Short mmCIF file of C-alpha atoms in Angstrom, two decimals:
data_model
loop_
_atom_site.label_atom_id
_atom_site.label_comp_id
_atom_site.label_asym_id
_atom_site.label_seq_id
_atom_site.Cartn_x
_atom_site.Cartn_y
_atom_site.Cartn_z
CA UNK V 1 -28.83 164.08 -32.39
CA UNK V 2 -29.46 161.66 -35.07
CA UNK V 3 -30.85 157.95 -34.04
CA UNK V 4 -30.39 156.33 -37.11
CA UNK V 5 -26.83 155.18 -36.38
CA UNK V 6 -27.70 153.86 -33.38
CA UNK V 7 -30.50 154.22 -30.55
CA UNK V 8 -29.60 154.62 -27.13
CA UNK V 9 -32.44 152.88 -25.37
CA UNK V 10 -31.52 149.78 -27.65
CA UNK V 11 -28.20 149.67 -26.39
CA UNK V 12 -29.12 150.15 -22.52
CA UNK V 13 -32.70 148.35 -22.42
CA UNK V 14 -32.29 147.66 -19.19
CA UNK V 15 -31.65 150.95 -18.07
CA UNK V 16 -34.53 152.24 -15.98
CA UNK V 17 -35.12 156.09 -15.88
CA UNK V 18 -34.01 156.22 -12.21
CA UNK V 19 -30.80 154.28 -12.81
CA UNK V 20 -30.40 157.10 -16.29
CA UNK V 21 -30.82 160.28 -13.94
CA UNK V 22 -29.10 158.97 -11.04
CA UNK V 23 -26.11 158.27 -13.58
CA UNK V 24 -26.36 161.59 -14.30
CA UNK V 25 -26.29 162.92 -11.24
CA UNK V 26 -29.99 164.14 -11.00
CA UNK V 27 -30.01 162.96 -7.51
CA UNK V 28 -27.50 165.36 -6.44
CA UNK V 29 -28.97 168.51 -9.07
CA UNK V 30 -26.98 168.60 -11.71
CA UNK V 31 -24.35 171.82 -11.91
CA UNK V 32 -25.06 174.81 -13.73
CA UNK V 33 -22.58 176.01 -16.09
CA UNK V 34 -23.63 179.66 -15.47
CA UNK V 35 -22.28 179.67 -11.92
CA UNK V 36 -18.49 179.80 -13.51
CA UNK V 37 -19.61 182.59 -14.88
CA UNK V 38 -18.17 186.07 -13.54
CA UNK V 39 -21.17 187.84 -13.39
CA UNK V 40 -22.98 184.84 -11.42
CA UNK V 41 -19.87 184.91 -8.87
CA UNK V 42 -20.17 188.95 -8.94
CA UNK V 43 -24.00 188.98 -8.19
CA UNK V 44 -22.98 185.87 -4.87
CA UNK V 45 -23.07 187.10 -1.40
CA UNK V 46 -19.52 186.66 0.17
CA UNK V 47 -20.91 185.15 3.02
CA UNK V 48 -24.28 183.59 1.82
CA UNK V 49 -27.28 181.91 3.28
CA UNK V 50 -27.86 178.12 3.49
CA UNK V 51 -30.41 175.94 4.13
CA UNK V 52 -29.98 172.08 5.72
CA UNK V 53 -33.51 170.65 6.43
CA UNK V 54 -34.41 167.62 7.54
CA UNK V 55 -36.82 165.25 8.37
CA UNK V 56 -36.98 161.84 10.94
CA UNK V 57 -40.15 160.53 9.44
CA UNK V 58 -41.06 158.66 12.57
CA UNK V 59 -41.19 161.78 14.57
CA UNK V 60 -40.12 162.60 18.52
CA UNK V 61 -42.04 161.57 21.61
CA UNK V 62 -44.01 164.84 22.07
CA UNK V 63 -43.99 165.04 25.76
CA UNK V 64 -40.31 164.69 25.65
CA UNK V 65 -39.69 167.26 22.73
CA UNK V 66 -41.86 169.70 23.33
CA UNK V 67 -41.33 172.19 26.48
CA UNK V 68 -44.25 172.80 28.90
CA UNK V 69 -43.87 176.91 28.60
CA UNK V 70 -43.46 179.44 26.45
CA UNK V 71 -41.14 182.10 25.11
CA UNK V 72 -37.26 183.19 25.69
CA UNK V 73 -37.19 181.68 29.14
CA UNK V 74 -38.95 178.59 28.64
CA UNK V 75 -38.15 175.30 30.72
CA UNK V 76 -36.31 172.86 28.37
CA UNK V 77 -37.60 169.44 27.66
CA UNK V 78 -35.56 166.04 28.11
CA UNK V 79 -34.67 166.22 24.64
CA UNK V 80 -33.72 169.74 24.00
CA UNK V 81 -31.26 169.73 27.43
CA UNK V 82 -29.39 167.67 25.01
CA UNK V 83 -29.20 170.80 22.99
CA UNK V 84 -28.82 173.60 25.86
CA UNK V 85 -25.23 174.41 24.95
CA UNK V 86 -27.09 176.48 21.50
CA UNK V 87 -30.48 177.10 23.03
CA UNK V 88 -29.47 181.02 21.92
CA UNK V 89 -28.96 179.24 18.14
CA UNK V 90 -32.37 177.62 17.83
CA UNK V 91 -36.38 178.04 17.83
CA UNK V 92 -38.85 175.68 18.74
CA UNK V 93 -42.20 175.69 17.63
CA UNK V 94 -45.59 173.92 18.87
CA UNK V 95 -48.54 174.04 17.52
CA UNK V 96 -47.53 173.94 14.07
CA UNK V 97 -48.81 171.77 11.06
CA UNK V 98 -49.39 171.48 7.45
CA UNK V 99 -52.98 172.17 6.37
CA UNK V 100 -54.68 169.78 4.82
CA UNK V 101 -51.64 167.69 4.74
CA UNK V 102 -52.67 164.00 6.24
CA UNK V 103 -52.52 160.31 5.60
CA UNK V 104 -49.89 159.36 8.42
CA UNK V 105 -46.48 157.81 6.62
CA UNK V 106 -47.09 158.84 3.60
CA UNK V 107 -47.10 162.52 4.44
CA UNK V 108 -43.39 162.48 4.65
CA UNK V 109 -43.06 163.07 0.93
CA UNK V 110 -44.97 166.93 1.73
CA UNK V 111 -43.18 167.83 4.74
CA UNK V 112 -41.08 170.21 2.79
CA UNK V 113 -44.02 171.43 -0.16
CA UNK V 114 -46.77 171.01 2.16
CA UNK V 115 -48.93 169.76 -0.72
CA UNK V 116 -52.00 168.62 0.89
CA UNK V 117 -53.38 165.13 1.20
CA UNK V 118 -50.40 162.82 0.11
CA UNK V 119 -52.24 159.49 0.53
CA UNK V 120 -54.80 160.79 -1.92
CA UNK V 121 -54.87 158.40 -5.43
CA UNK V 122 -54.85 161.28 -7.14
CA UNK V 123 -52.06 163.38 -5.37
CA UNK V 124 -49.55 164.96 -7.59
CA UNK V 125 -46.80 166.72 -5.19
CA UNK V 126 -45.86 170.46 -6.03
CA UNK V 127 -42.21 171.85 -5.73
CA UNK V 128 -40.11 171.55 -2.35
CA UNK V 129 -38.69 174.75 -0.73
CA UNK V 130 -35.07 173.17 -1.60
CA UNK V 131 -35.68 173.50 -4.89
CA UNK V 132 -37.65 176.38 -5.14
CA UNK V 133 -34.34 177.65 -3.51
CA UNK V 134 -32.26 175.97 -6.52
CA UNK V 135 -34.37 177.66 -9.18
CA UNK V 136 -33.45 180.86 -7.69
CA UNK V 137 -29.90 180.80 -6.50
CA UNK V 138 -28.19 177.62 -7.67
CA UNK V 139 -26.38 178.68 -10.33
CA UNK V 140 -23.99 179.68 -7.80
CA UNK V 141 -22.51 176.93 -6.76
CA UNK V 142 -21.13 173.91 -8.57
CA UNK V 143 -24.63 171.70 -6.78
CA UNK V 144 -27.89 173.88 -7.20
CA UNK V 145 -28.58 171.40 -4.34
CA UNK V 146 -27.90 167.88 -2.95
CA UNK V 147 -30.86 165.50 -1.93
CA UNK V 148 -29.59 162.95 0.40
CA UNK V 149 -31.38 159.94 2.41
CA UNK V 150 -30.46 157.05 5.27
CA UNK V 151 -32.47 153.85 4.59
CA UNK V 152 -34.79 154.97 2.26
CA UNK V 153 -36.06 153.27 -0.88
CA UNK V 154 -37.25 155.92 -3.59
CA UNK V 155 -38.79 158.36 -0.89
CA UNK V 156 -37.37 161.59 -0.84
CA UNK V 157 -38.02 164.88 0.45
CA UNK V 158 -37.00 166.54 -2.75
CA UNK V 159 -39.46 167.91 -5.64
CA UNK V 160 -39.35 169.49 -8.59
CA UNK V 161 -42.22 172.40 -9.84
CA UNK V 162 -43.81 169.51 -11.83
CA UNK V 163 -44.02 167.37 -8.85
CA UNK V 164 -41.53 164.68 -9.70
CA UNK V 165 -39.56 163.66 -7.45
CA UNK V 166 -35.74 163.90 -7.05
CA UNK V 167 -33.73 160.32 -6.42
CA UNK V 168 -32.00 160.80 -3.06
CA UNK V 169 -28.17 159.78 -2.73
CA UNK V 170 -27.51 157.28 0.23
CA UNK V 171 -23.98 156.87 0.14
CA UNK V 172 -21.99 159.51 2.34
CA UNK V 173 -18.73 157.84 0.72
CA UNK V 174 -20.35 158.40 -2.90
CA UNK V 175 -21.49 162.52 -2.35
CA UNK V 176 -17.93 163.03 -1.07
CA UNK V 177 -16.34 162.04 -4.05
CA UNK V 178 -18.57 163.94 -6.96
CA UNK V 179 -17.65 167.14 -4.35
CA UNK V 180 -14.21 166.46 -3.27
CA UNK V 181 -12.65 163.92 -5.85
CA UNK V 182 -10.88 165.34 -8.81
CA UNK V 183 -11.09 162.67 -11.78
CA UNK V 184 -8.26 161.82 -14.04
CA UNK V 185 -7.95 163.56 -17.39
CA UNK V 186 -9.40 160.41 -18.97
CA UNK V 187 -11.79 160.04 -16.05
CA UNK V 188 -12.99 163.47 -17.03
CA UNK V 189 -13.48 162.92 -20.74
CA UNK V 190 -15.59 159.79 -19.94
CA UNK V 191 -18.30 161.10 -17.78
CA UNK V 192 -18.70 164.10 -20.26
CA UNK V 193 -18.98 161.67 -22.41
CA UNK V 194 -21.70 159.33 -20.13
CA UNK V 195 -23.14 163.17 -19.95
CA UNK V 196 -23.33 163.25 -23.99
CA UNK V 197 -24.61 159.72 -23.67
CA UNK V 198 -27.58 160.94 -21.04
CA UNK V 199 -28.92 163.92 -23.74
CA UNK V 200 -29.09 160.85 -26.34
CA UNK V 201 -30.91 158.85 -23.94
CA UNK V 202 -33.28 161.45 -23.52
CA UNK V 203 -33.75 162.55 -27.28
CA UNK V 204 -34.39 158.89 -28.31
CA UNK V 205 -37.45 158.96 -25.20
CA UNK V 206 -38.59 162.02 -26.56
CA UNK V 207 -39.10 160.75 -30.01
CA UNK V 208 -40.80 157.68 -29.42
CA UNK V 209 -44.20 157.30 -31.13
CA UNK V 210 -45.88 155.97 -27.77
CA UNK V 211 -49.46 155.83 -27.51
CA UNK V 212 -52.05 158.79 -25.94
CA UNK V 213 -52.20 156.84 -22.42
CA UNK V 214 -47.94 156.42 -22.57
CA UNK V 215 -47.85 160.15 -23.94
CA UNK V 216 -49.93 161.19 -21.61
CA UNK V 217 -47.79 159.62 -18.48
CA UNK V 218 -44.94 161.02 -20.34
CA UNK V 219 -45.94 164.23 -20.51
CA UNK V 220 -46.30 164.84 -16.84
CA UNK V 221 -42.05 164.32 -16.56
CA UNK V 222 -41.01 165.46 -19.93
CA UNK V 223 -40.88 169.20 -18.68
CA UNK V 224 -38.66 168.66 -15.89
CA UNK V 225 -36.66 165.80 -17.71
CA UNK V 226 -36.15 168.63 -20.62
CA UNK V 227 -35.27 171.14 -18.21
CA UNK V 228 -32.52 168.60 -16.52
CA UNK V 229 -31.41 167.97 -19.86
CA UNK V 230 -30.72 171.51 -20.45
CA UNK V 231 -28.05 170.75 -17.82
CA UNK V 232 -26.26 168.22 -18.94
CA UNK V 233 -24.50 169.94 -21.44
CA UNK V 234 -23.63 173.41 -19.06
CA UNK V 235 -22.32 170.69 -16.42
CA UNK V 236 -19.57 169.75 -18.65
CA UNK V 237 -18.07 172.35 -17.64
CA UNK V 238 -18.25 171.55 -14.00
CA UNK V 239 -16.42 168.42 -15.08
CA UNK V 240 -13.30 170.34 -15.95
CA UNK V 241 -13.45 173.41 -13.29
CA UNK V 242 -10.83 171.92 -9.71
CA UNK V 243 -12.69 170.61 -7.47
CA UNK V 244 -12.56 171.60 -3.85
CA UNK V 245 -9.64 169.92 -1.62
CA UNK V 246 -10.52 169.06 2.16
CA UNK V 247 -8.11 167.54 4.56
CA UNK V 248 -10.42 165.02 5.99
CA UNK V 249 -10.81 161.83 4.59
CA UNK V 250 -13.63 160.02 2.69
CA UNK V 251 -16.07 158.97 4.85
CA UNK V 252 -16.47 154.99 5.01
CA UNK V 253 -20.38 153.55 4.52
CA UNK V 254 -21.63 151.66 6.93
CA UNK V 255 -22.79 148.26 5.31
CA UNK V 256 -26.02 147.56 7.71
CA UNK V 257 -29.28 149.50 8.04
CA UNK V 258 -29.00 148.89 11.61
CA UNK V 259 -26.21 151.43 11.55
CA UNK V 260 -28.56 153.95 10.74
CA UNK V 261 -27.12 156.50 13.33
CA UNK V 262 -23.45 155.54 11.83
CA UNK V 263 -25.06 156.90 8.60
CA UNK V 264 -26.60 159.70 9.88
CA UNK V 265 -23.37 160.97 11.89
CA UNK V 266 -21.54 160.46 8.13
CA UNK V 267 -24.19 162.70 6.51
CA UNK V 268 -24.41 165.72 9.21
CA UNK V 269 -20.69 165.93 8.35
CA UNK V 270 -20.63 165.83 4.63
CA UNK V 271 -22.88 168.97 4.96
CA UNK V 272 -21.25 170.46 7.01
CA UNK V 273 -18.04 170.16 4.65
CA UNK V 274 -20.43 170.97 1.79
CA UNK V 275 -21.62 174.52 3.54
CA UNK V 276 -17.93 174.91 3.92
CA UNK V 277 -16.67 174.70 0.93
CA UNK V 278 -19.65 176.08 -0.81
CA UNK V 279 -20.27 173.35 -2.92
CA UNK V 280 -23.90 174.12 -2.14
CA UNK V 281 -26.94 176.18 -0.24
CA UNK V 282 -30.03 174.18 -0.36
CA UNK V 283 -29.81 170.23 1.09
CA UNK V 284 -32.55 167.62 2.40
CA UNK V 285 -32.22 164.92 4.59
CA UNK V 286 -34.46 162.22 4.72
CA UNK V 287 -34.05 159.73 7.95
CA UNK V 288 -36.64 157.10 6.77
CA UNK V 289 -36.88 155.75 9.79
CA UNK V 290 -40.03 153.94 8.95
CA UNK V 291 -37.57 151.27 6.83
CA UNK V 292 -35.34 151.07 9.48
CA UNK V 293 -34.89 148.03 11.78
CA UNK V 294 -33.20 147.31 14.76
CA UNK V 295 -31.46 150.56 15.70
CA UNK V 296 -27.67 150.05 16.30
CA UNK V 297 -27.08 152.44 19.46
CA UNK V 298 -23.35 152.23 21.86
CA UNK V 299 -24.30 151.44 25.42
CA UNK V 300 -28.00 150.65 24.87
CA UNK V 301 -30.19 147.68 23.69
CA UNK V 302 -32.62 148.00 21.56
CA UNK V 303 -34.85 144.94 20.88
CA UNK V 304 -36.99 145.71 18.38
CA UNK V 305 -37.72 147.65 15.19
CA UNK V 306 -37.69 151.48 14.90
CA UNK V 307 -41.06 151.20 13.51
CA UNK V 308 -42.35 149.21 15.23
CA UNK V 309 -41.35 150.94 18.31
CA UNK V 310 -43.23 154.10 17.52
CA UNK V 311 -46.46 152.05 17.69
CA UNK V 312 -45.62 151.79 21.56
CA UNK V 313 -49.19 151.28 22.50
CA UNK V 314 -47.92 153.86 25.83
CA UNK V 315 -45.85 150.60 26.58
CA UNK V 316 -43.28 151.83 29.22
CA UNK V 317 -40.48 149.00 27.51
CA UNK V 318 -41.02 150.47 23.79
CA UNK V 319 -41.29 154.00 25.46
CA UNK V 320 -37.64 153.82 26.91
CA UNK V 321 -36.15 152.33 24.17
CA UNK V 322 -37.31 155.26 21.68
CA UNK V 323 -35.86 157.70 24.27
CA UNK V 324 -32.79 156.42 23.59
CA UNK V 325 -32.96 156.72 20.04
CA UNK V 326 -34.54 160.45 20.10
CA UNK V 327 -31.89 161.18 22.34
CA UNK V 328 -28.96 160.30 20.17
CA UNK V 329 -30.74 162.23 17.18
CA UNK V 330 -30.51 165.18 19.46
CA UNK V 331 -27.49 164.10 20.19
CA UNK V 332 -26.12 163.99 17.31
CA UNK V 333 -27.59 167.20 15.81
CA UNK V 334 -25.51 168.98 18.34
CA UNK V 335 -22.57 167.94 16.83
CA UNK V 336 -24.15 169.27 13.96
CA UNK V 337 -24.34 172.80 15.82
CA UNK V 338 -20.78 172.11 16.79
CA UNK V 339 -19.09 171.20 13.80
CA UNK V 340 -21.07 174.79 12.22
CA UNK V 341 -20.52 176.87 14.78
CA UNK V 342 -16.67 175.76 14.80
CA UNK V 343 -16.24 177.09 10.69
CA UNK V 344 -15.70 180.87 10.57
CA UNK V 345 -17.03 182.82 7.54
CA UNK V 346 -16.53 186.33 6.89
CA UNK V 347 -16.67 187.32 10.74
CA UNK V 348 -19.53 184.66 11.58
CA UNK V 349 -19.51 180.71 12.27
CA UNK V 350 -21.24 178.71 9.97
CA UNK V 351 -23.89 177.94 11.81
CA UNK V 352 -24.84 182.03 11.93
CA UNK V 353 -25.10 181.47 8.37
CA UNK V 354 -26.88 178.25 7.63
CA UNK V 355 -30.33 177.58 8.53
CA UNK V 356 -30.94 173.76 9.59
CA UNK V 357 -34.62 173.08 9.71
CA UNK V 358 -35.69 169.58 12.03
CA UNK V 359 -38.50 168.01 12.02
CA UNK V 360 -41.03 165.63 11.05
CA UNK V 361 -44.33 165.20 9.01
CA UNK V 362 -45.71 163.15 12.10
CA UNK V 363 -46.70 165.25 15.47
CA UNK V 364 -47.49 161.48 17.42
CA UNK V 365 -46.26 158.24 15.00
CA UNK V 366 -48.05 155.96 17.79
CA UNK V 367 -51.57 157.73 16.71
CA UNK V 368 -49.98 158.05 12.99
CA UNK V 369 -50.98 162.02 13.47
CA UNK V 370 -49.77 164.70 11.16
CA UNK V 371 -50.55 167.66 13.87
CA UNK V 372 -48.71 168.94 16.49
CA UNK V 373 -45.26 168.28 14.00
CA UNK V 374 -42.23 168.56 16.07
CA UNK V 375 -39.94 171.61 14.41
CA UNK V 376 -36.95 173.21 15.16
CA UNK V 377 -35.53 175.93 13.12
CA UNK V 378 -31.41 176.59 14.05
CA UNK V 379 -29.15 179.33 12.94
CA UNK V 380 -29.21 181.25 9.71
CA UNK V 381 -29.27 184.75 11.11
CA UNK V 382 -32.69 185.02 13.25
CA UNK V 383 -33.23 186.12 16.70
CA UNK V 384 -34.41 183.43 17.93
CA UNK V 385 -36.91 182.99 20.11
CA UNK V 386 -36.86 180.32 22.10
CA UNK V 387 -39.97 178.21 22.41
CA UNK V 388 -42.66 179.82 19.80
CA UNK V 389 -46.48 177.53 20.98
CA UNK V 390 -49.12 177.86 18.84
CA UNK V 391 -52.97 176.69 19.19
CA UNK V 392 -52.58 172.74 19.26
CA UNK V 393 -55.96 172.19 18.45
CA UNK V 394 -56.22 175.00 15.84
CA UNK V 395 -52.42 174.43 14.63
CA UNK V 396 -50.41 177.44 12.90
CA UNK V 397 -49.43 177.01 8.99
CA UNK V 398 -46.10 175.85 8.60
CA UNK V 399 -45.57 177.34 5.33
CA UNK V 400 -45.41 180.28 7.04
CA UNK V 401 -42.04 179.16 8.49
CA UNK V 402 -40.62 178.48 4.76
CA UNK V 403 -41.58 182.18 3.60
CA UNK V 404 -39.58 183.25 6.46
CA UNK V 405 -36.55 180.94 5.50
CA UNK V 406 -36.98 181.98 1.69
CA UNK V 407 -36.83 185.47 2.56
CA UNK V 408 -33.63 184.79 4.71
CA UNK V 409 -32.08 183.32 1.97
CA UNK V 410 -32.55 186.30 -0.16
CA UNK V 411 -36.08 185.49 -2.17
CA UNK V 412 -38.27 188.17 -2.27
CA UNK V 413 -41.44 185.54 -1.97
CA UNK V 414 -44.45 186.47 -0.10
CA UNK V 415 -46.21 183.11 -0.41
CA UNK V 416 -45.11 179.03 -0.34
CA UNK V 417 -47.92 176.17 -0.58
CA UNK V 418 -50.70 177.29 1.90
CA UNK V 419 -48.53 179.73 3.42
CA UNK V 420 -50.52 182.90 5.20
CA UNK V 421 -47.51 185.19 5.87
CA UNK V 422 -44.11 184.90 7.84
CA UNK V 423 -43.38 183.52 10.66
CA UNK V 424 -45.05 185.02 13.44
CA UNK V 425 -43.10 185.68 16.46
CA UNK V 426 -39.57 185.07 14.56
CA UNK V 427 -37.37 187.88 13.03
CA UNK V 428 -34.29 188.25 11.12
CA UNK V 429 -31.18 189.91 11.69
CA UNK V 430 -30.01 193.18 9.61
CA UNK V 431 -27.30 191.30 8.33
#
């Protein structure tokens, strides 16, 4: 495009490169044009694979998560009688970690690339199993994926191969209308043309004569900035394929960050309305509970700061009061089972075809430990095995779990991050 007329940065100064790609909808993965196509649609399962993970960055109590024994049979903890209605539906695991992945808080940005020592000054992140997933079969769907967040600032679980990372969406109310929300004619028209406006935006970058230490920087995004690029003109025709129509309404945003389990509720939905409409396979979830305050909870008082309450110092007061809290995030991620285990598909629920992966990067957020990570793995056709424990002093690689979910999802990988294999102890279905 030329830039003699006029030059796009000129015009939008202000506009940072967050505020360009979130504009363009980088922060839900922009649609591929080659999913309208039939061939794509031909090559789709009719009854695919999907993965929901998530992670509550401030962790579990581990004596309350974890169960005492072992196997099938084993004795459920406080928290996961919450879940006993689908113990048949999920895993847990003990004993299971990230090697090499440390640094406390800020090892939230690996817990789904497993890229070792985050808090490192010279870490560069690698590629997140979402979108290694999105690479592979997003063209299938009108979102490759969708990277969401509840009271987070820029952290997000989602990363591209060149270790940038993807701008989460916050607002429930917002996601629901780019999936559900059908523009006017003339609404249409002007967010192809925002879309035309994005490419120029990006040229104009591009062609900057910047110096080697700007060039350099540069450098390290312009390969997945190109590739997003490449996007923007396929997702015009996104713009103009009918969007899905659902009969429930759009969800409302809850205006404080005290609400945060308000906003989570909101999410858990939207995906589940995304699966269902196969808008997309492949979605993350980051609670950053670590920026959260005073948790907003029906029937309980909590006094103090989330974060603050997982440095309980083994004080019985702070110890009840993040029961409560882990408790409603079991809670409330058995309405998650619910909601995708009431949506048949093809002769199974939802939930038989979904995987939702829960966890976090921190095994005790009192001790700021990255062992010992709480994980449960739910649905997406394995026979699961109840309670899988590990060596908690000699922990198991967790990319090992992300082979197995790649695999499920149709990737013929044998490898992820520091993976050593598959899963041990956990095995698909036929179907």
């Amino acid at each position: 495009m030329e830039n003699s007329r006029r030059d796009p940065l000129n015009t939008r100064r202000a506009i940072s490169r967050r505020t360009m790609l979130r504009g363009m909808g980088v922060g839900l993965a922009l649609p591929l044009l080659n999913a309208m196509s039939p061939a794509a649609r031909a090559r789709a399962s009719n009854a695919p694979r999907r993965m929901f993970a998530i992670c509550n960055n401030l962790g579990l109590l581990p004596g309350e998560f974890f169960p005492a024994d072992a196997g099938p049979g084993y004795t459920p903890s406080n928290y996961l009688k919450v879940l006993q209605e689908y113990r048949k539906d999920f895993t847990v695991f003990s004993g299971v970690s990230h090697p090499n992945v440390d640094g406390g808080h800020p090892a939230d940005i690996s817990f789904l690339t497993a890229a070792p020592h985050p808090a490192s000054s010279s870490f560069r992140n690698t590629i997140s199993i979402d979108q290694y997933i999105a690479e592979r079969i997003g063209i299938q769907t009108r979102f490759p994926s969708l990277t969401l967040a509840v009271n987070t600032g820029a952290r997000s679980l989602s990363w591209t191969g060149n270790g940038v990372s993807i701008p989460p969406e916050q607002s429930a109310a917002g996601v629901f209308r780019q999936m559900f929300m059908q523009g006017s004619p003339k609404e249409v028209e002007a967010k192809i043309a925002e879309l035309d406006t994005g490419r120029s935006i990006l040229d104009a970058v591009s062609e900057r004569t910047v110096g080697p230490a700007d060039r350099e920087r540069l450098d390290q995004h312009f390969t997945s900035v190109r590739e997003l690029e490449g996007r923007l003109q396929e997702s015009k025709g996104w713009e103009r394929k009918p969007k899905p129509v659902v009969k429930e309404p759009e969800p409302q945003d809850p205006s404080s960050p005290a609400q945060y389990m308000a906003k989570v509720a909101n999410i858990y939905n939207l995906v589940r309305l995304a699966f269902e409409t196969d808008s997309t396979r492949s979605v993350t979830l980051m609670l950053d509970s670590v920026s959260t305050p005073v948790v907003e909870i029906k029937g309980a008082t909590i006094s103090d700061g989330y974060h603050n309450l997982s440095h309980h110092g083994k004080s019985e007061a702070k110890l009840a009061q993040l029961r409560v809290i882990d408790s409603w995030h079991m809670r409330m991620l058995a309405d998650l089972f619910k909601g995708l285990k009431g949506v048949q598909e093809d002769g199974e629920t939802l939930l038989d075809r979904s995987m939702v992966l829960y966890g976090s990067n921190l095994g005790d957020a009192n001790a700021h430990s990255t062992s010992n990570m709480p994980v449960l793995l739910a649905g997406g056709g394995f026979r699961h095995a109840g309670h899988l424990a590990f060596d908690r002093n000699q922990n198991y690689p967790l990319p090992n779990l992300f082979v197995s979910i790649l695999q499920r999802m149709g990737s013929e990988t044998a490898k992820f991050a520091s993976s050593t294999g598959t899963m041990s102890g956990l095995e698909m279905t036929k179907a």
